[in-house]
Coordinates of C-alpha atoms in Angstrom, one line a residue:
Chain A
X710 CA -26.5 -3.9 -16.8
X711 CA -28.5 -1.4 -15.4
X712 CA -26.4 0.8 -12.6
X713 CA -29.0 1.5 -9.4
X714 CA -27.8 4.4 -7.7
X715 CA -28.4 4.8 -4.0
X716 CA -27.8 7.6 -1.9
X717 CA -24.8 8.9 -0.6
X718 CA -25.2 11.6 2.8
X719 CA -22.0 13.2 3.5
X720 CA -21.0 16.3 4.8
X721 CA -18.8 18.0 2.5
X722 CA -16.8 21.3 3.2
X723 CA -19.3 21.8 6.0
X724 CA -22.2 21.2 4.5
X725 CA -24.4 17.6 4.4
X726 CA -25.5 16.7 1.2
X727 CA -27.3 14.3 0.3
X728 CA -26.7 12.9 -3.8
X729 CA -28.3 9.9 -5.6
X730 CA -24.5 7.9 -6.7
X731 CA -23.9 4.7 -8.3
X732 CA -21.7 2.4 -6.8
X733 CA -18.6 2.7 -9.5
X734 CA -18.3 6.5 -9.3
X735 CA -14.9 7.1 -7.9
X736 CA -15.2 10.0 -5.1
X737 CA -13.0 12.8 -7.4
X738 CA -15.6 12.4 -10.2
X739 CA -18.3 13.1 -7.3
X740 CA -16.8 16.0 -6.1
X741 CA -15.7 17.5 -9.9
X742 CA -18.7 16.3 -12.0
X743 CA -21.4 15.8 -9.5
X744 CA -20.6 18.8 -6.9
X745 CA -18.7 21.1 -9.3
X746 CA -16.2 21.0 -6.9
X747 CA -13.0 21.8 -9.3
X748 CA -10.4 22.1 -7.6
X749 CA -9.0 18.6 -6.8
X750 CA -6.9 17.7 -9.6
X751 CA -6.7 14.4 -11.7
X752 CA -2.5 14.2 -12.0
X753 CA -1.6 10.5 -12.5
X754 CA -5.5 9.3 -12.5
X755 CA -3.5 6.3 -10.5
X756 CA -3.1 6.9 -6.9
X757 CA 0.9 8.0 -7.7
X758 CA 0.8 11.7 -7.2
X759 CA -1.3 12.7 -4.9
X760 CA -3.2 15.8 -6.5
X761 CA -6.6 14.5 -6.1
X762 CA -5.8 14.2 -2.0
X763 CA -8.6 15.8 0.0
X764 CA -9.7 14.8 3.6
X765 CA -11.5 12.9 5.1
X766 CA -12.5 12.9 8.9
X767 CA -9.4 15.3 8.8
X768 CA -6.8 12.3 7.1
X769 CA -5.1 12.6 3.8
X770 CA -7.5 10.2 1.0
X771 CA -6.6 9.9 -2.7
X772 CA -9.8 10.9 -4.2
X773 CA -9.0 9.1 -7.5
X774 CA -8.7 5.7 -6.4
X775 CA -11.4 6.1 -3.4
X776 CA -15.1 5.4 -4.6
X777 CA -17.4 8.0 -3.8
X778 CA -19.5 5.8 -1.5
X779 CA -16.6 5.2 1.0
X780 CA -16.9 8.3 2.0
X781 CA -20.5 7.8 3.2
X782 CA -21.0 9.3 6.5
X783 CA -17.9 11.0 6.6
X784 CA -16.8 14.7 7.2
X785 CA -14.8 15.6 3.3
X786 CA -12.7 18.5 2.8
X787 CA -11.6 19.9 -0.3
X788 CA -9.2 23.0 -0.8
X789 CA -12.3 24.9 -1.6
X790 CA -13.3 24.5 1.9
X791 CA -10.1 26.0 2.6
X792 CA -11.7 29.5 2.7
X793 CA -13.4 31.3 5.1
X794 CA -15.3 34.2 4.9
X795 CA -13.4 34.4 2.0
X796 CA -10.2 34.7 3.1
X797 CA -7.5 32.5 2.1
X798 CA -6.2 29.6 5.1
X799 CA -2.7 30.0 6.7
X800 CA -1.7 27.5 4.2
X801 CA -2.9 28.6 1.4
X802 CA -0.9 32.6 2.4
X803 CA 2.3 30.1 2.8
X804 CA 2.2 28.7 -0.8
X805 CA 1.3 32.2 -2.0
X806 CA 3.7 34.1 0.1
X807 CA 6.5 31.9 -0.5
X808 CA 6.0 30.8 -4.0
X809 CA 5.2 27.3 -2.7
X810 CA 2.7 27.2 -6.4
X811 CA 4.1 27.7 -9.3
X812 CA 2.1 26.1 -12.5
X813 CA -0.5 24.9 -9.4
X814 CA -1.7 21.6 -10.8
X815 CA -0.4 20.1 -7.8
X816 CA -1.2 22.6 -5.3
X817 CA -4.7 22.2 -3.9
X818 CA -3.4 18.1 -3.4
X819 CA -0.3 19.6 -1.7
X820 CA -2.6 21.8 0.8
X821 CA -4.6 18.9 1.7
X822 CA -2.2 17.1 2.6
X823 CA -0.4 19.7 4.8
X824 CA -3.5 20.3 5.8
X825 CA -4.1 17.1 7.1
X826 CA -0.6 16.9 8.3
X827 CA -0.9 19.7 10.5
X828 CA -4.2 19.0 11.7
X829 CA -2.5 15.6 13.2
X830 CA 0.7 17.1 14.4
X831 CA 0.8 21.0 14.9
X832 CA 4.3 21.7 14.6
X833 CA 6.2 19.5 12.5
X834 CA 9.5 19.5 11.7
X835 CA 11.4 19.7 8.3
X836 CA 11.6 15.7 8.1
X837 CA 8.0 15.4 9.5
X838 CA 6.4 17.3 6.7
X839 CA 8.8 16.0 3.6
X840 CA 7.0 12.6 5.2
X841 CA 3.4 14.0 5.4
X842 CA 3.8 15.3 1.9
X843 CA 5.6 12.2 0.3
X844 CA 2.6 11.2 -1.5
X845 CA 2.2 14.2 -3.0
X846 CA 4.7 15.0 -6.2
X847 CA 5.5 18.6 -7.8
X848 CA 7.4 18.9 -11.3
X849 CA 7.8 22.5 -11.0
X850 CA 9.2 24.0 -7.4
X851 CA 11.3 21.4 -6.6
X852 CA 10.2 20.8 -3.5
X853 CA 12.2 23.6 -1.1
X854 CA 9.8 26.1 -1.8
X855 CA 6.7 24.0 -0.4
X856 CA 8.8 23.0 2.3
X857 CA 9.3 26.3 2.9
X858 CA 5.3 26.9 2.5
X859 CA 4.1 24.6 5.1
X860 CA 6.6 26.3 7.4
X861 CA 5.5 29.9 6.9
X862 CA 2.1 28.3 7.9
X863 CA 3.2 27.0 10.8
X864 CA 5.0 30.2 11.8
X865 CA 2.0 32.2 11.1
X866 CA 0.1 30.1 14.0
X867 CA 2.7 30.5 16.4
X868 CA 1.7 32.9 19.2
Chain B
X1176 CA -6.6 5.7 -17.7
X1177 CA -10.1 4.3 -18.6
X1178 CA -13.4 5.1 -16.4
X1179 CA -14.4 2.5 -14.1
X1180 CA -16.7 -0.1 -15.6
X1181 CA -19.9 -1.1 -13.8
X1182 CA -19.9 -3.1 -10.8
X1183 CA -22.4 -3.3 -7.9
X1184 CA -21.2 -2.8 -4.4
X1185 CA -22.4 -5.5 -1.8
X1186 CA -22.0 -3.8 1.9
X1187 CA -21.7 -7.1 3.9
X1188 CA -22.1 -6.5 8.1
X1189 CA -19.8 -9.5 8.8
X1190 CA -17.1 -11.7 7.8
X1191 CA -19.6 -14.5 7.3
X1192 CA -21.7 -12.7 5.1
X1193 CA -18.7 -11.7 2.8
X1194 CA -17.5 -15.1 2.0
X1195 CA -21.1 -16.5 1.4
X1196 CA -21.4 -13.2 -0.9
X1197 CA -18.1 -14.3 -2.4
X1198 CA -19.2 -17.5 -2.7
X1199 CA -22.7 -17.6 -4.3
X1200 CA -20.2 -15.1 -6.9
X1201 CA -16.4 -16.4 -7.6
X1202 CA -15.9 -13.9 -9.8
X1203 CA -16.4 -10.8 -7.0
X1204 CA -13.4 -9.1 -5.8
X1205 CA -13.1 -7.8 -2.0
X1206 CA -12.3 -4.4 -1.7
X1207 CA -10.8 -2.4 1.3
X1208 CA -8.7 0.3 1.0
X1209 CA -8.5 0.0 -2.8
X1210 CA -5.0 0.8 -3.3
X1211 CA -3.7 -2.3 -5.2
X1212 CA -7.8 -2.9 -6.3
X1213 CA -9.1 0.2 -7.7
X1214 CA -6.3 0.9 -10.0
X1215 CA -5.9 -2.4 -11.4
X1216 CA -10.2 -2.2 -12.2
X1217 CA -9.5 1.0 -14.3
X1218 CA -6.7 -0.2 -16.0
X1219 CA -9.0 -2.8 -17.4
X1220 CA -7.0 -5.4 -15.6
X1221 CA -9.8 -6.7 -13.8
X1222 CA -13.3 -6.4 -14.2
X1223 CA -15.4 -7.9 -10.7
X1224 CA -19.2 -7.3 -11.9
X1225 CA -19.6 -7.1 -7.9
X1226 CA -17.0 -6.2 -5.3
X1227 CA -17.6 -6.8 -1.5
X1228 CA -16.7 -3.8 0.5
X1229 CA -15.4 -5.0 3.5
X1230 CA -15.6 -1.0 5.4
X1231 CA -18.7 -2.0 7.1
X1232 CA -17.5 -5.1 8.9
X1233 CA -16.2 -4.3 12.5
X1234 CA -14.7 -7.4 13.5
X1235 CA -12.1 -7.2 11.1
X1236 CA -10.6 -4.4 12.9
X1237 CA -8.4 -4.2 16.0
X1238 CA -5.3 -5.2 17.2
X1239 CA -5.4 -7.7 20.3
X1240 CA -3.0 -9.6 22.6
X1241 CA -3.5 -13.2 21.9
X1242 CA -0.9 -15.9 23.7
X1243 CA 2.0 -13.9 24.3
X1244 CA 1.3 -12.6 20.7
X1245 CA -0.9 -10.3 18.9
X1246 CA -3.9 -10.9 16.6
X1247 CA -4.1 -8.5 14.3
X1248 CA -7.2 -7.5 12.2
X1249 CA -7.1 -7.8 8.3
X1250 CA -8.7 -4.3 7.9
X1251 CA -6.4 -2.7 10.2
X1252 CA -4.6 -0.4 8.0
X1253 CA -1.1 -0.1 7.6
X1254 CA -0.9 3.6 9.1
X1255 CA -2.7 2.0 12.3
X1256 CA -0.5 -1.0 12.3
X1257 CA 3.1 1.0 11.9
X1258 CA 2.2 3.4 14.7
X1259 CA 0.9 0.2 17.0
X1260 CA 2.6 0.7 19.9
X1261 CA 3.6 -3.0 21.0
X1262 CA 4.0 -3.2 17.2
X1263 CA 7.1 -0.9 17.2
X1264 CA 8.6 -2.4 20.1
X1265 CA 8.3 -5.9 19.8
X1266 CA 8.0 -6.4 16.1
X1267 CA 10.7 -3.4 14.6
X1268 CA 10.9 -5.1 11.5
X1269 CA 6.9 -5.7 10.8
X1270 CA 6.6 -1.7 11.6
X1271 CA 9.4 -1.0 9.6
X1272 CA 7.8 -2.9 6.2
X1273 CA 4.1 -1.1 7.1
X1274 CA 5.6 2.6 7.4
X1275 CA 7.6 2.3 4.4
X1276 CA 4.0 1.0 1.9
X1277 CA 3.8 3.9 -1.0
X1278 CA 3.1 7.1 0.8
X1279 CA 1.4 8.2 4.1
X1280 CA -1.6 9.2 2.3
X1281 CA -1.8 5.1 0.6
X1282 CA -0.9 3.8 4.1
X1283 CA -4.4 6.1 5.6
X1284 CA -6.3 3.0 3.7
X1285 CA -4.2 0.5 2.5
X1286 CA -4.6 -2.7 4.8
X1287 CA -3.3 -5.8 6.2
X1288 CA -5.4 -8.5 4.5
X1289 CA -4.8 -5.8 1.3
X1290 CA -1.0 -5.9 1.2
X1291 CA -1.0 -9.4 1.6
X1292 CA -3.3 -10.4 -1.0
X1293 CA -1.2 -7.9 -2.8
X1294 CA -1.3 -8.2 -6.7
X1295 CA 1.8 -9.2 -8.5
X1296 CA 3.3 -6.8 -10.0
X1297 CA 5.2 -6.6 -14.0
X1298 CA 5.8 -3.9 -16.1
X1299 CA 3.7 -5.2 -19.0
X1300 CA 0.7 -6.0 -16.6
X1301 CA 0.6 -2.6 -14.5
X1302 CA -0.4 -0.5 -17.4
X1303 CA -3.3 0.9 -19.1
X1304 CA -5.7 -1.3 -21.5
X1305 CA -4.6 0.6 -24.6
X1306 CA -1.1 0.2 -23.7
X1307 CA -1.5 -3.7 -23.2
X1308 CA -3.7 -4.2 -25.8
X1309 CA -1.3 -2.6 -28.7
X1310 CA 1.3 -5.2 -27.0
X1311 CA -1.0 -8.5 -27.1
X1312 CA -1.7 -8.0 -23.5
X1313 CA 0.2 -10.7 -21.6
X1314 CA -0.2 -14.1 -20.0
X1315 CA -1.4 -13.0 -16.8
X1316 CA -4.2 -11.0 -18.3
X1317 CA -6.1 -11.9 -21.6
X1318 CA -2.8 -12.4 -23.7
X1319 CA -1.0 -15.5 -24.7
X1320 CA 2.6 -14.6 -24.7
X1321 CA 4.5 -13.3 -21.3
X1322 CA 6.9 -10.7 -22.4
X1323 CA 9.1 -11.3 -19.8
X1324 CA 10.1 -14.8 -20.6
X1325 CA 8.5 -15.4 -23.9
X1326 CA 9.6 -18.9 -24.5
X1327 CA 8.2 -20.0 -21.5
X1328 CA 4.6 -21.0 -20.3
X1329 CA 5.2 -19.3 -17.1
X1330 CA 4.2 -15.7 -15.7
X1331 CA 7.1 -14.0 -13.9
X1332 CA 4.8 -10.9 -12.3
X1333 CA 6.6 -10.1 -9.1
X1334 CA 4.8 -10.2 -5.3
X1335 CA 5.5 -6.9 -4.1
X1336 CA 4.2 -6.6 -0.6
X1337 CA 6.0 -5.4 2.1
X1338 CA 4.4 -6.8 4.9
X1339 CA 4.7 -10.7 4.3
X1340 CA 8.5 -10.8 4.5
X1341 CA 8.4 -9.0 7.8
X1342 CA 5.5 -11.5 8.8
X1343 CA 7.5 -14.6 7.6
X1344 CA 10.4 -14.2 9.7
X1345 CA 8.9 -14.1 13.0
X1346 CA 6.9 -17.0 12.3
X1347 CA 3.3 -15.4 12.0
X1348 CA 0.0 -17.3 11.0
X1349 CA -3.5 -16.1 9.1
X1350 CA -6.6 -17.0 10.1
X1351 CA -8.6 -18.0 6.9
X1352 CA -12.4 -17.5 7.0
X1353 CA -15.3 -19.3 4.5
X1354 CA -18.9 -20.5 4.5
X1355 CA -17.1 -24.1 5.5
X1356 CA -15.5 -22.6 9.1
X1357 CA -12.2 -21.5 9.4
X1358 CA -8.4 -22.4 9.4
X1359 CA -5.5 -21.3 10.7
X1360 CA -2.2 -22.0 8.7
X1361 CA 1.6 -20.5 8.7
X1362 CA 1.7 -17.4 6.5
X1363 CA 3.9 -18.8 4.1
X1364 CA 1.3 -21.7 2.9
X1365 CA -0.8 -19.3 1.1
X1366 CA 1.8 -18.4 -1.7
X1367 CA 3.1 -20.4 -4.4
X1368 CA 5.4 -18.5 -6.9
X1369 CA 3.3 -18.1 -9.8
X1370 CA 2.9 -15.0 -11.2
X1371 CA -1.1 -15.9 -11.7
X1372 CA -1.7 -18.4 -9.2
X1373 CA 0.4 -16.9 -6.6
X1374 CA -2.2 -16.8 -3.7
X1375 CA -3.3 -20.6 -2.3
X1376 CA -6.9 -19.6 -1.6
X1377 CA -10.1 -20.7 -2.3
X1378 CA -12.6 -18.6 -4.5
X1379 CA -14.7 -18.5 -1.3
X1380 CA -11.8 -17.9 0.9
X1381 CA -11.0 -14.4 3.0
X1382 CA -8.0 -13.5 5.6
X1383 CA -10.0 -12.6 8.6
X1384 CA -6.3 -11.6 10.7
X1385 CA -2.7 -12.5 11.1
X1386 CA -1.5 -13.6 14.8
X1387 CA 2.3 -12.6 16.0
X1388 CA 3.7 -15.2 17.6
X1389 CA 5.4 -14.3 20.5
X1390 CA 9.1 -13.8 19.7
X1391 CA 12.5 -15.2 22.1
X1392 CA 14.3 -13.0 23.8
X1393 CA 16.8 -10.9 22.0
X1394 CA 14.7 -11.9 18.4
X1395 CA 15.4 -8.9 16.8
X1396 CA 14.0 -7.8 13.7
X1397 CA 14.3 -5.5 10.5
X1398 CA 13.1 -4.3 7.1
X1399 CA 14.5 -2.6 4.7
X1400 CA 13.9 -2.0 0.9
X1401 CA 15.3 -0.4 -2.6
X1402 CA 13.0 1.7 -4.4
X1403 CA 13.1 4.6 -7.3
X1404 CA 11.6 7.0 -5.1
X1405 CA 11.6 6.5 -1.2
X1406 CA 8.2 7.1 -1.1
X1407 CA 5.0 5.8 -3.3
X1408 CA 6.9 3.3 -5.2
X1409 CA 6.8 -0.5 -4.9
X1410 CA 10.1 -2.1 -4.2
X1411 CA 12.5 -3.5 -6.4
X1412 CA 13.4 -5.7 -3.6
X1413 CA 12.9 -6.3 0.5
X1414 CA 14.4 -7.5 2.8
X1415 CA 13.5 -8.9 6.5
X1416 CA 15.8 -10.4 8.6
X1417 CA 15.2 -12.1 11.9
X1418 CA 17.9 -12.7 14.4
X1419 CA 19.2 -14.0 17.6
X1420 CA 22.8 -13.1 19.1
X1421 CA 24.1 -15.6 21.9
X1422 CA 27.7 -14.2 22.5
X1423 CA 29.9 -13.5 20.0
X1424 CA 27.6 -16.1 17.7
X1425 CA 24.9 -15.7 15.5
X1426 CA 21.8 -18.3 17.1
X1427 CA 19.0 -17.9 15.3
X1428 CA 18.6 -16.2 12.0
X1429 CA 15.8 -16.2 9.6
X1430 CA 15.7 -14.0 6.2
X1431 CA 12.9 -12.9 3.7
X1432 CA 12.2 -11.5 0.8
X1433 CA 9.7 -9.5 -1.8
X1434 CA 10.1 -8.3 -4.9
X1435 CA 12.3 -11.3 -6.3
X1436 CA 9.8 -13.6 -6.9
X1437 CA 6.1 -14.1 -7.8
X1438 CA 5.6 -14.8 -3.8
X1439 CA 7.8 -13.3 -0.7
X1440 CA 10.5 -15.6 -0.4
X1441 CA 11.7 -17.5 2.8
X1442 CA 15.2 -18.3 2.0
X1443 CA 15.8 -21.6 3.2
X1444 CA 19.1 -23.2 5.4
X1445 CA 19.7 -19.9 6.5
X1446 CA 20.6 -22.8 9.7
X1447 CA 23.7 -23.6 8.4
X1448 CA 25.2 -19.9 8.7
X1449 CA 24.8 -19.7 12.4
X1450 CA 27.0 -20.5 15.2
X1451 CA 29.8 -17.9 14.1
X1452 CA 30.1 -13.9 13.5
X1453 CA 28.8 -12.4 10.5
X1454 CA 32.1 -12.3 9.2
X1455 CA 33.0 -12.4 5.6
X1456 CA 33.3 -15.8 5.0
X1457 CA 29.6 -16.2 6.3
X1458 CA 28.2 -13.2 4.4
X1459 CA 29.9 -14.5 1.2
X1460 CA 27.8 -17.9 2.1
X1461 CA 25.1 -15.5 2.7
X1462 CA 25.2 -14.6 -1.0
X1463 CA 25.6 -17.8 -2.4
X1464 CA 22.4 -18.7 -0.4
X1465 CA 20.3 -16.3 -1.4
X1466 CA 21.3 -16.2 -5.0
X1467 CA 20.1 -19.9 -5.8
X1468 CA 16.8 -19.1 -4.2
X1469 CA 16.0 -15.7 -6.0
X1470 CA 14.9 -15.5 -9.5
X1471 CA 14.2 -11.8 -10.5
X1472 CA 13.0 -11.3 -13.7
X1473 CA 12.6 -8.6 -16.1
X1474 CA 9.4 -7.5 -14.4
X1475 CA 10.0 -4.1 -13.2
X1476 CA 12.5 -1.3 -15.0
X1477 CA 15.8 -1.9 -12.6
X1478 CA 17.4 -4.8 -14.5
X1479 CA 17.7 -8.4 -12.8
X1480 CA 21.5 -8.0 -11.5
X1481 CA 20.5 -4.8 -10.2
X1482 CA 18.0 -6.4 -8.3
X1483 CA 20.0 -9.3 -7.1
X1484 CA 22.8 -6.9 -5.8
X1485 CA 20.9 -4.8 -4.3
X1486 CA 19.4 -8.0 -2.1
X1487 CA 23.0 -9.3 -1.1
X1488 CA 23.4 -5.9 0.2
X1489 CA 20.5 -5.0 1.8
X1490 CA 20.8 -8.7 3.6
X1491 CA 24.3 -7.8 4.8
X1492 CA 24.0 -4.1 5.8
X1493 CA 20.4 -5.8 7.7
X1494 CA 22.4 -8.7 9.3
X1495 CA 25.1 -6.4 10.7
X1496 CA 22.7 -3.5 12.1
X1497 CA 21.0 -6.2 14.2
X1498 CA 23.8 -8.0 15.2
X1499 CA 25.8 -4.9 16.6
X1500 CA 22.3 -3.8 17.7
X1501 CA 22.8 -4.7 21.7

């Protein structure tokens, strides 16, 4: 069988593109292979640990079991849309400041989602964001330390 | 894990066009939120040469009032469905199962009709195609033996879905669509518990929505469930639980259950344990009920008597919270 491709128009970390896809390319391998986009992780290539999370119309998606064309029309986020003007996001100070990252395989998934977190509720609380970061799982810190992250953000944005 | 084999995607408008899709091709799989679906296509488990993406169909979402009740959408997604307002207040229990799917990030996708439908689940099945193929694969997918229960000719893959339990005990109905028209049948007539046959659809058969009946007053409802992790994993067993307090008396009680069985599980002469207090001579009656009914296997890592423990006390701890619960 011969795979057509048809087009896919999104608007990715700001910017429409427009790419020809076929319809079994799962939306991580667009954004790693086909955008160069690197920085969402493959972790459990299942939809278990949540380091391939990016966004999507500003919601939490798990890139690895998403196909790319689901995303068609949509507004998708990765962390390196994190930066602007080159400077790093709130969240991304927190895990550096706090030593939310430590060997950073999970980290970008872990911003996303925080990301996305925030985005829905400004100021959550310690329970709030252990639940909006549930789906996403760290071997290293242990999980204080990113707690402790998210809330350096949140801090940072407080007037 | 392997890459994803070739498929093409049909984008049907409407329900009608995605069962005639599915029907002029058996062998196509629906696809919504891709939770249960994608995974299981690149673990070699299944391999759809089409699959019906049901994103584009807009009459599959929404959540309406319907007789006192609510119809509810099959693409609604869970996320949608647990913060439903008249969802949390009238139906605790059916809120409780949705927020508690996998992880907030699974529940942004994961539907309705999805978690349903939801594949059974087994230790030897869930796994990659290397993995199953140095074991023989296994009798639900292109092997001959199950591993569970090797002398038998039976396959033992566990239902998993949250949802249906909490759907079972307040009596809720799907609406079926296909090219023929469409049906309307109790929830609990579209299972059977057979780990390959588990769902009692036609190849040409979709849910289109689930309706909530309305419930008695003082029905309350509840949900609860064991799992490794609190968060992502499936459960090793759930538990919903219906009931009615009149007095000091237990009315009206109704109990389900997933994880136990190839299909979720409405225990049966649950009846005969009303009219009195949950006290301990009903709870122990209780135990004995639920024990003949359930038959976990050695599907998932937590052994059997783990599982069947952990069910008589989920079931009591459930029973009690909503019988003190006003």
């Amino acid at each position: 069988m011969i795979m057509a491709k048809s087009i896919l128009s999104l608007v990715l970390n700001n910017r429409r593109r427009d790419h020809a896809v076929a319809d079994n390319m799962l939306l991580i391998d667009y954004l790693r292979e086909v955008c160069g986009l690197t920085g969402t992780k493959m972790g459990c290539d299942g939809g278990e640990c949540g380091a391939c999370t990016v966004l999507v119309d500003d919601r939490p998606r798990l890139s690895c079991i998403s196909l790319a064309h689901s995303v068609a029309g949509r507004r998708v986020e990765t962390i390196e849309g994190a930066l602007s003007d080159g400077r790093m996001s709130r969240l991304q100070r927190g895990f550096h400041e706090k030593l939310g990252s430590q060997c950073g395989y999970c980290t970008p998934g872990q911003i996303m989602a925080a990301e996305g977190l925030l985005r829905r509720n400004p100021n959550p609380d310690d329970d709030e964001i252990r639940q909006g970061l549930s789906g996403n799982i760290c071997r290293c810190t242990g999980y204080v330390k990113i707690i402790e992250s998210v809330r350096s953000a949140i801090e940072e944005a407080a007037p | 894990m392997e890459y994803m084999p070739e498929f093409r995607t049909a984008r049907p408008a409407t329900m009608a066009e995605a069962v005639a899709i599915k029907a002029a091709e058996p062998g196509a799989r629906f696809l919504a939120g891709g939770t249960d679906l994608v995974p299981n296509i690149r673990r070699g488990i299944v391999a759809p040469p089409t699959v019906i993406d049901l994103a584009g169909i807009a009459e599959m979402r929404g959540i309406e009032p319907l007789a006192g009740g609510l119809r509810i959408g099959a693409a609604v997604t869970l996320a949608e469905l647990a913060a439903h307002e008249r969802v949390r207040t009238a139906y605790g229990g059916l809120a409780q199962a949705a927020g508690g799917v996998a992880a907030n990030t699974h529940r942004e996708v994961a539907t309705v009709g999805g978690n349903l439908c939801l594949d059974t689940r087994c230790v030897f099945y869930n796994q990659s195609e290397w993995w199953r193929r140095a074991n023989d694969y296994c009798l639900k997918s292109k092997g001959e033996v199950c591993h569970v229960a090797p002398k038998g000719d039976h396959c033992f893959a566990a239902f998993s879905g949250d949802l249906a339990p909490a759907l079972l005990v307040i009596g809720a109905e799907v609406e079926i669509i296909a090219p023929k028209g469409s049906r309307v049948v109790p929830l609990g007539a579209i299972y059977q518990d057979d780990g390959i046959d588990y769902l009692l659809l036609e190849a040409d058969e979709m849910i289109a929505a689930v309706r909530l009946p309305a419930l008695a007053e003082g029905f309350r409802t509840g949900y609860a469930k064991s799992h490794v992790r609190s968060a992502i994993d499936f459960p090793l067993a759930g538990v919903a639980v219906g009931l009615r307090r009149e007095g000091k008396a237990i009315a009206e009680l109704r109990i389900a259950l997933t994880g136990t069985n190839s299909m979720p599980l409405a225990i049966e002469g649950t009846e005969g344990l009303t009219g009195g207090p949950p006290d301990e001579a009903m709870l122990e009656g209780l135990d004995a009920l639920i024990g003949r009914q359930i038959q976990p296997m050695s599907s998932t890592f937590s052994p059997p008597g783990y599982r069947r423990r952990v069910v008589a006390k989920l079931t009591r701890s459930m029973i009690r919270a909503l019988y003190l619960g006003g």
